[in-house]
Short mmCIF file of C-alpha atoms in Angstrom, two decimals:
data_model
loop_
_atom_site.label_atom_id
_atom_site.label_comp_id
_atom_site.label_asym_id
_atom_site.label_seq_id
_atom_site.Cartn_x
_atom_site.Cartn_y
_atom_site.Cartn_z
CA GLY A 275 10.46 57.57 -9.46
CA LYS A 276 6.89 57.46 -7.78
CA TRP A 277 5.20 60.83 -8.03
CA HIS A 278 1.74 59.71 -6.72
CA MET A 279 0.16 63.46 -6.79
CA GLY A 280 -2.11 62.90 -9.92
CA VAL A 281 -1.60 64.31 -13.45
CA ASN A 282 -4.68 65.99 -14.63
CA CYS A 283 -7.45 68.37 -13.46
CA LYS A 284 -10.13 68.97 -16.26
CA THR A 285 -8.65 67.19 -19.61
CA ARG A 286 -6.47 64.38 -20.29
CA HIS A 287 -3.73 66.90 -21.48
CA ASP A 288 -3.65 69.83 -18.80
CA HIS A 289 -1.25 68.12 -16.67
CA CYS A 290 -2.06 70.59 -13.72
CA HIS A 291 -0.72 68.04 -11.27
CA HIS A 292 2.44 66.91 -13.30
CA PRO A 293 5.94 67.46 -11.69
CA LEU A 294 6.86 70.03 -14.48
CA ASN A 295 3.86 72.25 -13.25
CA HIS A 296 5.39 72.15 -9.68
CA GLY A 297 8.68 73.43 -9.95
CA PHE A 298 10.66 70.54 -11.45
CA ASP A 299 12.29 70.62 -14.79
CA TYR A 300 12.44 66.95 -15.73
CA PHE A 301 10.63 64.04 -14.85
CA TYR A 302 10.85 60.26 -15.17
CA GLY A 303 8.80 57.62 -13.37
CA MET A 304 5.34 56.67 -12.24
CA PRO A 305 2.47 59.68 -12.03
CA PHE A 306 0.53 57.21 -9.71
CA THR A 307 1.57 54.38 -7.42
CA LEU A 308 2.89 51.01 -7.27
CA LEU A 309 0.29 48.45 -6.74
CA ASN A 310 0.10 44.61 -6.65
CA GLU A 311 -2.10 45.01 -9.94
CA CYS A 312 0.94 46.34 -11.55
CA GLN A 313 2.50 42.74 -11.33
CA GLY A 314 -0.71 41.08 -12.52
CA THR A 315 -1.12 39.10 -9.10
CA ASP A 316 -4.23 37.61 -8.05
CA ASP A 317 -4.09 39.75 -4.79
CA PRO A 318 -5.70 42.99 -5.64
CA GLU A 319 -4.72 46.06 -3.55
CA LEU A 320 -6.63 48.84 -5.00
CA ALA A 321 -9.76 49.43 -2.89
CA LYS A 322 -9.84 45.56 -1.99
CA SER A 323 -12.61 45.69 0.20
CA LEU A 324 -14.60 47.93 -2.03
CA GLN A 325 -13.95 45.61 -5.04
CA ASP A 326 -15.29 42.74 -3.03
CA THR A 327 -18.40 44.52 -2.23
CA TYR A 328 -19.14 45.68 -6.01
CA TRP A 329 -18.38 42.09 -7.03
CA PHE A 330 -21.07 40.58 -4.33
CA TYR A 331 -23.58 43.09 -5.62
CA THR A 332 -22.90 42.05 -9.16
CA GLU A 333 -23.28 38.24 -8.15
CA MET A 334 -26.59 39.28 -6.41
CA ILE A 335 -27.86 40.82 -9.56
CA ILE A 336 -26.85 37.88 -11.88
CA LEU A 337 -28.50 35.49 -9.27
CA ALA A 338 -31.76 37.46 -9.27
CA VAL A 339 -31.81 37.76 -13.26
CA PHE A 340 -31.05 34.01 -13.41
CA THR A 341 -34.03 33.27 -11.00
CA LEU A 342 -36.30 35.38 -12.72
CA VAL A 343 -35.75 33.91 -16.26
CA ILE A 344 -36.04 30.41 -14.79
CA GLY A 345 -39.31 31.47 -13.14
CA LYS A 346 -40.61 33.06 -16.18
CA LEU A 347 -39.99 30.06 -18.32
CA ALA A 348 -41.31 27.56 -15.81
CA ASN A 349 -44.53 29.99 -15.19
CA LEU A 350 -43.48 30.27 -11.63
CA PHE A 351 -43.61 33.93 -11.59
CA PRO A 352 -45.90 36.24 -13.39
CA VAL A 353 -43.09 38.70 -14.26
CA LYS A 354 -42.58 40.61 -17.44
CA TRP A 355 -39.50 40.17 -19.84
CA LYS A 356 -39.19 43.98 -19.86
CA ILE A 357 -38.51 43.84 -16.07
CA ILE A 358 -36.17 41.12 -16.38
CA ILE A 359 -34.38 42.83 -19.39
CA CYS A 360 -33.93 46.31 -17.55
CA LEU A 361 -32.44 44.33 -14.48
CA ALA A 362 -30.11 42.78 -16.58
CA ILE A 363 -29.01 46.07 -18.19
CA CYS A 364 -28.51 47.52 -14.77
CA GLY A 365 -26.56 44.93 -13.56
CA PHE A 366 -24.29 45.00 -16.90
CA LEU A 367 -23.93 48.74 -16.37
CA HIS A 368 -23.12 48.20 -12.58
CA PHE A 369 -20.48 45.82 -13.62
CA ILE A 370 -19.02 47.98 -16.25
CA SER A 371 -18.87 50.92 -14.15
CA TRP A 372 -16.71 49.44 -11.23
CA PHE A 373 -14.70 46.84 -13.39
CA SER A 374 -13.71 49.87 -15.78
CA SER A 375 -12.05 51.40 -12.62
CA TYR A 376 -10.42 48.31 -10.84
CA GLY A 377 -10.25 45.69 -13.57
CA PHE A 378 -7.85 47.55 -15.92
CA THR A 379 -5.77 49.03 -12.90
CA LYS A 380 -2.53 47.64 -14.79
CA TYR A 381 -3.37 49.65 -17.94
CA TRP A 382 -4.74 52.61 -16.24
CA ASN A 383 -2.38 53.27 -13.23
CA CYS A 384 0.75 51.50 -13.74
CA ILE A 385 2.32 53.41 -16.34
CA LEU A 386 5.74 55.35 -16.78
CA MET A 387 6.16 58.98 -18.15
CA ARG A 388 9.11 61.13 -19.37
CA ASN A 389 8.29 64.81 -18.89
CA HIS A 390 4.80 64.89 -20.41
CA ASP A 391 4.98 61.51 -22.59
CA ILE A 392 4.09 58.47 -21.67
CA THR A 393 7.07 55.82 -22.27
CA GLU A 394 5.44 52.65 -21.28
CA GLN A 395 1.65 51.44 -20.64
CA PRO A 396 1.33 49.08 -18.92
CA MET A 397 5.09 49.46 -17.37
CA ASN A 398 7.48 46.44 -17.42
CA LEU A 399 8.31 46.07 -13.82
CA GLN A 400 11.40 43.89 -14.77
CA LYS A 401 13.14 46.78 -16.12
CA THR A 402 12.05 49.47 -14.11
CA THR A 403 15.09 49.20 -11.75
CA SER A 404 17.59 49.67 -14.53
CA ASN A 405 15.33 52.51 -16.10
CA MET A 406 15.22 54.33 -12.80
CA LEU A 407 18.73 54.05 -12.16
CA LYS A 408 19.99 55.01 -15.54
CA GLU A 409 17.87 58.00 -15.60
CA ALA A 410 19.26 59.29 -12.01
CA ILE A 411 22.74 58.63 -13.06
CA THR A 412 22.61 60.39 -16.48
CA PHE A 413 20.69 63.29 -14.77
CA ILE A 414 23.72 63.80 -12.27
CA GLU A 415 26.28 63.58 -15.15
CA ARG A 416 24.38 65.96 -17.13
CA ASN A 417 24.00 68.65 -14.26
CA LYS A 418 27.36 68.12 -12.70
CA HIS A 419 28.73 71.50 -13.65
CA ARG A 420 25.88 73.39 -11.96
CA PRO A 421 23.76 73.26 -8.87
CA PHE A 422 21.06 70.75 -9.22
CA LEU A 423 18.16 69.08 -7.13
CA LEU A 424 17.50 65.46 -7.69
CA PHE A 425 14.46 63.91 -6.11
CA VAL A 426 14.66 60.00 -6.50
CA SER A 427 11.41 58.31 -5.27
CA LEU A 428 12.52 54.63 -5.40
CA LEU A 429 9.66 51.81 -6.13
CA HIS A 430 11.45 49.62 -3.75
CA VAL A 431 10.68 48.42 -0.33
CA HIS A 432 6.80 48.84 -1.73
CA THR A 433 4.40 46.10 -2.52
CA PRO A 434 4.69 44.19 -4.80
CA LEU A 435 8.26 44.01 -3.93
CA VAL A 436 9.66 43.74 -7.45
CA THR A 437 13.10 42.54 -7.09
CA THR A 438 15.41 41.56 -10.06
CA GLU A 439 16.65 38.04 -10.45
CA LYS A 440 20.35 39.32 -9.11
CA PHE A 441 18.78 40.03 -5.58
CA GLN A 442 16.35 37.23 -5.18
CA GLY A 443 17.23 35.12 -2.36
CA ARG A 444 20.02 37.21 -0.99
CA SER A 445 18.48 37.87 2.38
CA ARG A 446 17.48 35.66 5.19
CA HIS A 447 14.35 37.93 5.66
CA GLY A 448 12.71 36.73 2.57
CA LEU A 449 11.48 38.75 -0.41
CA TYR A 450 11.44 42.18 1.53
CA GLY A 451 14.87 41.76 2.70
CA ASP A 452 15.70 40.84 -0.91
CA ASN A 453 14.03 44.36 -1.98
CA VAL A 454 15.81 46.14 0.84
CA GLU A 455 19.02 44.87 -0.46
CA GLU A 456 18.65 45.80 -3.87
CA MET A 457 17.41 49.27 -2.88
CA ASP A 458 20.66 49.39 -0.79
CA TRP A 459 22.66 48.68 -4.13
CA MET A 460 20.83 51.38 -5.85
CA VAL A 461 21.51 54.05 -3.29
CA GLY A 462 25.04 52.90 -3.36
CA LYS A 463 25.47 53.31 -7.24
CA LEU A 464 23.91 56.87 -7.09
CA LEU A 465 26.72 57.77 -4.34
CA ALA A 466 29.35 56.18 -6.48
CA VAL A 467 28.32 58.41 -9.18
CA ILE A 468 28.45 61.60 -6.90
CA ASP A 469 31.77 60.41 -5.75
CA LYS A 470 33.37 59.78 -9.15
CA GLU A 471 32.24 63.17 -10.32
CA ASP A 472 33.89 64.86 -7.63
CA LEU A 473 30.72 66.02 -5.99
CA LYS A 474 30.73 64.68 -2.55
CA ASN A 475 32.09 67.44 -0.49
CA THR A 476 29.51 69.65 -2.23
CA THR A 477 26.36 67.55 -2.41
CA PHE A 478 23.85 67.33 0.58
CA ILE A 479 22.17 63.94 0.55
CA TYR A 480 19.16 63.25 2.66
CA PHE A 481 17.86 59.52 2.74
CA ALA A 482 14.34 58.88 4.35
CA SER A 483 11.13 57.04 4.04
CA ASP A 484 7.70 58.38 3.83
CA HIS A 485 6.04 55.92 6.40
CA GLY A 486 6.77 52.93 8.44
CA GLY A 487 6.10 49.30 7.53
CA PHE A 488 2.93 48.17 6.00
CA LEU A 489 1.75 45.48 8.51
CA GLU A 490 -1.28 44.22 6.64
CA ALA A 491 0.90 43.44 3.50
CA HIS A 492 1.38 39.66 3.97
CA ARG A 493 0.83 36.54 2.04
CA GLY A 494 0.48 33.35 4.30
CA ASN A 495 3.12 33.43 6.73
CA SER A 496 5.37 35.79 4.81
CA GLN A 497 5.42 39.71 5.75
CA LEU A 498 5.72 41.62 2.80
CA GLY A 499 5.46 45.01 4.19
CA GLY A 500 8.39 45.22 6.59
CA TRP A 501 8.67 45.32 10.22
CA ASN A 502 8.54 48.26 12.79
CA GLY A 503 10.49 46.68 15.71
CA ILE A 504 9.46 47.86 19.19
CA TYR A 505 7.11 50.41 17.80
CA LYS A 506 3.51 49.93 17.56
CA GLY A 507 1.34 50.20 14.40
CA GLY A 508 2.26 50.78 10.72
CA LYS A 509 1.37 52.46 7.44
CA GLY A 510 -2.03 54.14 7.20
CA MET A 511 -2.22 54.85 11.03
CA GLY A 512 -2.31 58.44 11.80
CA GLY A 513 -0.53 58.39 15.24
CA TRP A 514 1.17 55.05 16.30
CA GLU A 515 5.05 55.42 16.20
CA GLY A 516 5.29 52.41 14.04
CA GLY A 517 3.57 54.43 11.11
CA ILE A 518 5.28 57.71 11.41
CA ARG A 519 8.80 57.16 12.88
CA VAL A 520 11.22 56.70 9.98
CA PRO A 521 14.97 56.59 9.13
CA GLY A 522 16.68 59.91 8.53
CA ILE A 523 20.09 59.56 7.14
CA ILE A 524 22.24 62.78 6.04
CA ARG A 525 25.62 62.77 4.18
CA TRP A 526 27.47 66.05 3.54
CA PRO A 527 31.26 65.10 4.02
CA GLY A 528 32.62 68.77 3.26
CA VAL A 529 30.38 70.27 5.98
CA LEU A 530 28.83 67.86 8.54
CA PRO A 531 31.04 65.43 10.71
CA ALA A 532 30.44 61.67 10.03
CA GLY A 533 29.07 59.23 12.63
CA THR A 534 26.73 61.94 14.43
CA VAL A 535 23.68 60.88 15.90
CA ILE A 536 20.85 63.46 16.59
CA ASP A 537 17.93 62.28 18.74
CA GLU A 538 15.46 65.20 18.06
CA PRO A 539 12.12 64.94 16.51
CA THR A 540 11.99 66.35 12.87
CA SER A 541 9.84 65.99 9.94
CA LEU A 542 9.91 65.31 6.17
CA MET A 543 8.12 68.81 6.24
CA ASP A 544 11.53 70.30 7.06
CA ILE A 545 13.10 69.25 3.72
CA TYR A 546 11.41 72.30 1.86
CA PRO A 547 12.79 74.98 4.28
CA THR A 548 16.15 73.14 4.42
CA LEU A 549 16.63 73.34 0.63
CA VAL A 550 15.41 76.79 0.35
CA GLN A 551 18.19 78.02 2.69
CA LEU A 552 20.70 75.84 0.82
CA ALA A 553 19.82 77.43 -2.44
CA GLY A 554 20.05 80.86 -0.77
CA GLY A 555 16.48 81.74 -0.96
CA ALA A 556 13.77 82.54 1.31
CA VAL A 557 10.61 80.74 2.63
CA PRO A 558 7.34 82.58 1.61
CA GLN A 559 6.20 84.95 4.37
CA ASP A 560 2.58 85.30 3.55
CA ARG A 561 1.49 81.71 5.35
CA VAL A 562 2.48 79.63 8.15
CA MET A 563 5.13 77.25 7.31
CA ASP A 564 4.96 73.78 9.16
CA GLY A 565 8.49 73.12 8.21
CA HIS A 566 12.10 74.35 9.83
CA THR A 567 15.31 74.47 8.15
CA LEU A 568 17.48 71.51 9.42
CA LEU A 569 20.95 73.01 9.04
CA PRO A 570 21.37 74.70 12.54
CA LEU A 571 20.47 71.36 13.97
CA LEU A 572 22.98 69.39 11.75
CA ARG A 573 25.61 71.93 12.09
CA GLY A 574 25.35 71.81 15.96
CA THR A 575 24.62 75.38 16.25
CA GLU A 576 21.44 74.51 17.70
CA GLN A 577 20.78 71.54 20.07
CA HIS A 578 17.17 71.12 19.82
CA SER A 579 14.53 70.70 17.20
CA ARG A 580 12.67 73.84 16.27
CA HIS A 581 9.49 71.59 16.48
CA GLU A 582 7.90 71.96 19.87
CA PHE A 583 4.65 70.32 18.74
CA LEU A 584 4.01 67.87 15.72
CA PHE A 585 0.45 66.97 14.77
CA HIS A 586 -0.09 63.44 13.20
CA TYR A 587 -3.07 63.45 11.02
CA CYS A 588 -4.88 60.27 9.28
CA GLY A 589 -6.31 61.81 6.28
CA VAL A 590 -7.88 65.06 7.24
CA PHE A 591 -8.60 63.78 10.83
CA LEU A 592 -6.06 64.90 13.86
CA HIS A 593 -5.33 61.48 15.34
CA ALA A 594 -2.19 62.45 17.72
CA VAL A 595 0.11 65.28 18.88
CA ARG A 596 3.47 65.21 20.00
CA TRP A 597 5.05 67.57 22.43
CA HIS A 598 8.88 68.03 22.80
CA GLN A 599 8.87 69.79 26.16
CA LYS A 600 11.88 72.39 25.82
CA ASP A 601 12.74 72.70 29.44
CA SER A 602 12.72 69.00 30.55
CA GLY A 603 13.40 67.24 27.14
CA THR A 604 10.53 64.94 27.86
CA ILE A 605 8.69 64.04 24.55
CA TRP A 606 4.68 63.41 25.32
CA LYS A 607 2.46 61.94 22.93
CA ALA A 608 -1.43 62.21 23.12
CA HIS A 609 -3.77 60.05 20.99
CA TYR A 610 -7.13 61.52 20.55
CA ALA A 611 -8.32 58.65 18.08
CA THR A 612 -6.75 55.31 17.26
CA PRO A 613 -7.66 52.70 14.79
CA VAL A 614 -9.66 49.56 15.60
CA PHE A 615 -7.38 46.60 15.12
CA GLN A 616 -8.95 43.53 13.40
CA PRO A 617 -8.36 41.08 15.18
CA GLU A 618 -8.35 43.16 18.45
CA ALA A 619 -5.07 42.24 19.59
CA SER A 620 -3.29 41.79 16.15
CA GLY A 621 -1.80 45.44 16.04
CA ALA A 622 -3.02 45.92 12.57
CA CYS A 623 -6.47 46.15 10.54
CA PHE A 624 -5.84 42.72 8.62
CA ARG A 625 -9.64 42.45 7.90
CA ARG A 626 -9.98 45.70 5.99
CA GLY A 627 -6.48 45.77 4.46
CA ILE A 628 -5.63 49.13 5.86
CA CYS A 629 -6.86 50.97 8.92
CA GLN A 630 -9.49 53.68 8.65
CA CYS A 631 -9.22 57.18 9.76
CA PHE A 632 -12.72 57.88 10.88
CA GLY A 633 -16.23 56.24 11.51
CA ASP A 634 -16.44 52.90 13.23
CA GLY A 635 -12.75 52.13 12.22
CA VAL A 636 -11.35 54.34 15.23
CA THR A 637 -11.87 54.76 18.66
CA HIS A 638 -11.78 58.30 20.14
CA HIS A 639 -10.27 58.84 23.38
CA ASP A 640 -11.38 61.61 25.97
CA PRO A 641 -9.18 62.25 27.75
CA PRO A 642 -6.63 61.16 25.08
CA LEU A 643 -4.13 58.42 25.50
CA LEU A 644 -1.01 59.93 26.77
CA PHE A 645 2.37 58.32 26.64
CA ASN A 646 6.00 59.59 27.63
CA LEU A 647 7.83 58.45 24.49
CA SER A 648 11.37 59.44 26.33
CA GLN A 649 10.55 56.42 28.73
CA ASP A 650 8.01 54.32 26.75
CA PRO A 651 8.77 54.53 22.83
CA SER A 652 6.90 51.63 22.11
CA GLU A 653 3.61 53.25 23.53
CA ALA A 654 2.76 50.38 25.56
CA ASN A 655 1.81 51.85 28.67
CA PRO A 656 -0.81 54.75 28.58
CA LEU A 657 -0.49 57.15 31.52
CA SER A 658 -3.24 58.53 33.68
CA ALA A 659 -3.80 61.12 36.44
CA ASP A 660 -3.37 58.43 38.69
CA THR A 661 0.01 57.12 37.37
CA GLU A 662 1.30 60.54 36.10
CA PRO A 663 1.39 63.81 38.28
CA LEU A 664 1.76 65.93 35.32
CA PHE A 665 -1.07 64.23 33.25
CA ASP A 666 -3.68 67.28 33.61
CA THR A 667 -1.01 69.75 32.92
CA VAL A 668 0.35 68.16 29.91
CA VAL A 669 -3.12 67.29 28.34
CA ARG A 670 -4.06 70.94 28.74
CA ARG A 671 -1.00 72.37 26.99
CA MET A 672 -1.64 69.97 24.19
CA ARG A 673 -5.24 70.77 23.79
CA ARG A 674 -4.33 74.67 23.60
CA ALA A 675 -1.61 73.81 21.03
CA VAL A 676 -4.18 71.89 18.97
CA GLU A 677 -6.40 75.08 19.14
CA GLU A 678 -3.60 77.47 18.15
CA HIS A 679 -2.72 74.94 15.14
CA HIS A 680 -6.30 74.83 13.84
CA LYS A 681 -6.32 78.57 13.68
CA THR A 682 -3.56 78.30 11.12
CA LEU A 683 -5.24 75.98 8.72
CA THR A 684 -7.00 77.22 5.58
CA PRO A 685 -10.02 75.07 4.32
CA VAL A 686 -9.23 73.20 1.01
CA PRO A 687 -11.36 71.13 -1.23
CA GLN A 688 -11.59 67.39 0.04
CA GLN A 689 -9.04 65.71 -2.17
CA LEU A 690 -10.14 62.23 -1.07
CA SER A 691 -13.81 62.68 -1.42
CA PRO A 692 -15.69 59.85 -3.11
CA TYR A 693 -15.97 61.97 -6.42
CA ASN A 694 -12.26 62.57 -6.57
CA ASN A 695 -11.40 58.59 -6.11
CA ILE A 696 -13.52 57.40 -8.92
CA TRP A 697 -12.00 56.86 -12.19
CA LYS A 698 -12.64 59.61 -14.80
CA PRO A 699 -12.10 58.47 -18.35
CA TRP A 700 -11.68 61.97 -19.67
CA LEU A 701 -8.64 62.50 -17.37
CA GLN A 702 -6.92 59.16 -17.95
CA PRO A 703 -3.28 59.52 -19.42
CA CYS A 704 -3.22 57.37 -22.67
CA CYS A 705 -0.53 56.86 -25.07
CA GLY A 706 -2.49 55.80 -27.91
CA MET A 707 -6.39 56.23 -29.06
CA PHE A 708 -8.18 56.00 -25.73
CA PRO A 709 -9.08 53.32 -24.68
CA PHE A 710 -6.40 51.25 -26.61
CA CYS A 711 -3.65 52.52 -24.31
CA TRP A 712 -0.62 50.10 -24.76
CA CYS A 713 2.90 51.47 -25.66
CA ASN A 714 6.51 50.86 -25.17
CA GLU A 715 9.21 53.36 -26.21
CA ASN A 716 11.68 50.77 -26.93
CA ASN A 717 9.53 49.03 -29.64
CA LYS A 718 7.39 52.13 -30.53
CA THR A 719 3.97 50.03 -30.21
#
């Protein structure tokens, strides 16, 4: 499915970020992410505000060149043709530089790979559902006689909500609901194969999401990014519950009793140490591990999550901290920075398309906004020293936890720097002679 961790570092074929260079033996899916551009819609998603800015500058240059030409021909401006030509060339190069990155997104980003080979460029979204399902099922059938790890990162419940004709109109919740129903059907197909191959009681299955609903994804009155219920905020917001509280469903009939509900804070970071323990291995001891195995919690040998504190980031910026107070069971949440909603009371960043992590896009809080999630999960009523006797004690303890946490961090290169976010032709995966990157494994074009 969706990898979204990059492919190359220095050359088009080094595949340094590829799944096969990070412990996987087989890969089929998107090396990048799913965007509206993949469907060819008129609603661009990739750096939309930046594209609008680039296009505005292009229009201004065109207008300036046009004005100078008219002025020159009408003898209104004593300007040299050399200056006009230079301005026109600069404008053309400016347009080419940004349009090559964003105007061909469908061809540069929307591709499918099998191992190191590109199978579709651009990908055919109408066939992606059946392709993904077939690959996952055949993987299970090939490996049913030995231990295996299958990670299926579905493209569903992600804009542009590609839904096959069979499921269109099935849900009363519109296209998003249709997409959820098709995802549910796909998961059911995979579980059916597990059951059919008599692997049910020996297979640990974990179903989860990577973030909450994308509130800014909408078309007219139609919500395309899902809903977050009582929880404030959504995708791309570093601390609000609506962006980070997600479903976690586990199935292991041979070991875990059905119908058990565990109301404890855990994290997707816990998947790694859990799988290592299941495989009989040991996590590295030469570094701080942020995750904890879930097995004691799932088996009932421990009643509380091993996470006393969870640190919630937006990019590289710490926005919020959660404290699961062991003696009382209370869950506190402190927000040190929150996104500036646009419009202010909307609960989302509709003007920008997604909330910012820093700068004028956030509000910093000192003292932090403090909530008691045990009593106020919707984060509607911030506490203060006047309304909460433990306010100062809790804030001091969480500040100390942040200081201890910062000591465990190792500096790394900024992955989201401007340089790392511009298109680099020499790194572009291409199935043909660059820039003519068009192919489909079904017709070998």
